[in-house]
Coordinates of C-alpha atoms in Angstrom, one line a residue:
X1 CA 0.0 0.0 0.0
X2 CA 1.3 3.5 -0.9
X3 CA 1.8 6.0 1.8
X4 CA 1.9 9.8 1.2
X5 CA 3.9 11.9 3.6
X6 CA 4.6 15.6 4.0
X7 CA 8.0 16.6 5.2
X8 CA 9.0 20.2 5.5
X9 CA 6.4 21.4 3.1
X10 CA 7.3 18.7 0.4
X11 CA 5.1 15.7 -0.5
X12 CA 6.6 12.3 -0.6
X13 CA 5.2 8.9 -1.5
X14 CA 6.5 5.7 0.0
X15 CA 6.2 2.7 -2.3
X16 CA 7.8 -0.6 -1.1
X17 CA 10.1 1.2 1.3
X18 CA 11.3 3.6 -1.5
X19 CA 10.7 7.4 -0.9
X20 CA 9.7 9.3 -4.0
X21 CA 9.1 13.1 -4.3
X22 CA 5.7 13.8 -5.9
X23 CA 4.8 16.8 -7.9
X24 CA 1.4 18.3 -6.7
X25 CA -0.7 21.4 -7.3
X26 CA 0.5 24.4 -5.4
X27 CA -3.1 25.2 -4.3
X28 CA -2.9 22.2 -2.0
X29 CA -0.6 24.1 0.3
X30 CA -3.3 26.8 0.7
X31 CA -5.4 24.4 2.8
X32 CA -4.8 25.1 6.4
X33 CA -5.8 21.8 8.0
X34 CA -3.0 19.1 7.6
X35 CA -5.6 16.3 7.7
X36 CA -7.6 17.8 4.8
X37 CA -4.5 18.6 2.9
X38 CA -3.4 14.9 3.0
X39 CA -6.8 13.9 1.8
X40 CA -6.6 16.3 -1.1
X41 CA -3.1 15.3 -1.9
X42 CA -3.9 11.6 -2.0
X43 CA -6.7 12.3 -4.6
X44 CA -4.9 14.9 -6.7
X45 CA -1.4 13.4 -7.1
X46 CA -0.3 14.2 -10.8
X47 CA 2.7 12.1 -11.3
X48 CA 5.8 10.9 -9.4
X49 CA 9.1 12.2 -10.4
X50 CA 11.8 9.9 -11.9
X51 CA 14.4 10.5 -9.2
X52 CA 14.0 8.9 -5.8
X53 CA 14.6 11.4 -3.0
X54 CA 15.5 10.7 0.6
X55 CA 14.2 13.3 3.1
X56 CA 16.9 15.8 3.9
X57 CA 18.7 15.6 7.3
X58 CA 18.1 18.3 9.7
X59 CA 21.0 20.7 10.4
X60 CA 21.3 19.4 14.0
X61 CA 22.2 16.0 12.7
X62 CA 25.1 17.2 10.5
X63 CA 28.4 17.5 12.4
X64 CA 30.0 21.0 12.4
X65 CA 33.5 20.9 11.2
X66 CA 35.2 24.3 11.6
X67 CA 37.4 25.4 8.7
X68 CA 40.8 26.5 9.9
X69 CA 41.6 29.5 7.7
X70 CA 45.2 30.7 7.5
X71 CA 47.0 33.5 5.7
X72 CA 50.6 34.2 4.8
X73 CA 52.3 37.3 6.1
X74 CA 54.9 38.4 3.6
X75 CA 56.6 40.8 6.1
X76 CA 57.6 38.0 8.6
X77 CA 57.3 35.0 6.3
X78 CA 54.9 33.0 8.6
X79 CA 51.5 31.5 8.0
X80 CA 49.1 32.6 10.7
X81 CA 45.4 32.2 11.6
X82 CA 43.1 34.9 10.1
X83 CA 42.4 36.3 13.6
X84 CA 46.0 37.5 13.6
X85 CA 45.2 40.0 10.7
X86 CA 43.4 43.3 10.9
X87 CA 40.4 43.7 8.6
X88 CA 40.7 45.8 5.4
X89 CA 37.5 46.3 3.4
X90 CA 39.3 47.3 0.2
X91 CA 41.2 44.0 -0.1
X92 CA 39.5 40.9 -1.7
X93 CA 40.0 38.7 1.3
X94 CA 38.9 41.5 3.6
X95 CA 42.2 41.3 5.6
X96 CA 45.4 43.3 5.7
X97 CA 48.4 41.9 4.0
X98 CA 50.6 42.2 7.1
X99 CA 49.8 40.4 10.4
X100 CA 48.9 42.5 13.5
X101 CA 52.5 42.2 14.9
X102 CA 54.2 43.2 11.7
X103 CA 51.7 46.0 11.0
X104 CA 52.2 47.5 14.5
X105 CA 56.0 47.6 14.1
X106 CA 55.5 49.0 10.6
X107 CA 53.3 51.9 11.7
X108 CA 55.5 52.7 14.7
X109 CA 58.6 52.7 12.6
X110 CA 57.1 54.9 10.0
X111 CA 55.9 57.4 12.6
X112 CA 59.5 57.6 14.0
X113 CA 60.8 58.4 10.4
X114 CA 58.6 61.4 9.9
X115 CA 60.9 64.3 9.1
X116 CA 58.7 67.1 10.4
X117 CA 57.1 67.0 13.9
X118 CA 54.6 69.5 15.1
X119 CA 56.9 71.0 17.7
X120 CA 59.7 71.6 15.3
X121 CA 57.6 73.0 12.6
X122 CA 58.5 76.7 13.2
X123 CA 62.3 76.0 13.0
X124 CA 61.8 74.0 9.8
X125 CA 59.8 76.8 8.2
X126 CA 62.5 79.2 9.0
X127 CA 65.1 76.9 7.4
X128 CA 63.0 76.5 4.4
X129 CA 62.9 80.3 3.9
X130 CA 66.6 80.6 4.4
X131 CA 67.0 77.9 1.7
X132 CA 64.7 79.8 -0.6
X133 CA 66.7 83.0 -0.1
X134 CA 69.9 81.2 -0.7
X135 CA 68.6 79.6 -4.0
X136 CA 67.3 83.0 -5.2
X137 CA 70.7 84.5 -4.5
X138 CA 72.4 81.7 -6.5
X139 CA 70.1 82.2 -9.4
X140 CA 70.9 86.0 -9.4
X141 CA 74.7 85.2 -9.3
X142 CA 74.4 82.6 -12.1
X143 CA 72.4 85.2 -14.2
X144 CA 75.0 87.9 -13.4
X145 CA 78.0 85.7 -14.4
X146 CA 76.3 84.7 -17.6
X147 CA 75.7 88.4 -18.4
X148 CA 79.3 89.1 -17.6
X149 CA 78.7 91.5 -14.7
X150 CA 81.7 92.5 -12.5
X151 CA 82.2 90.4 -9.2
X152 CA 81.8 93.7 -7.1
X153 CA 78.3 94.1 -8.6
X154 CA 77.6 90.4 -7.7
X155 CA 78.8 91.1 -4.1
X156 CA 76.3 93.9 -3.8
X157 CA 73.4 91.5 -4.8
X158 CA 74.5 89.2 -1.9
X159 CA 74.7 91.9 0.6
X160 CA 71.1 93.0 -0.3
X161 CA 69.8 89.8 1.2

């Protein structure tokens, strides 16, 4: 005797111990009462599909295996777990290329190498002005030499600054 089952909203027919999925009209699922739905299903089965389907396992039955994801850090040359990398939205794998340790040393080293610090900015600007004045003097001297001016005239240009 054929038995019709409804498992997770899909209709199956059991024939001699084999479970087969059955194609039915979608209006059957509009019937609210499960008993009435099964009666209508038994009378309106269109045709069984060719493939035999075993009901799916529930997610609780499948053992969870955690994927261990690692990434290579080119700075230190080691392969580390992805939790050892900072996130970076612009990269395809969403992780920085250097690990956290290498990234921290890289940023601290680059901050130490900054040529201009905020407290020394006034002195640096003064030096830049002096360099500009010296370069303008040199330009005037070069121009004077190319025009064939006397050296006493060139010394007057230098004394102006």
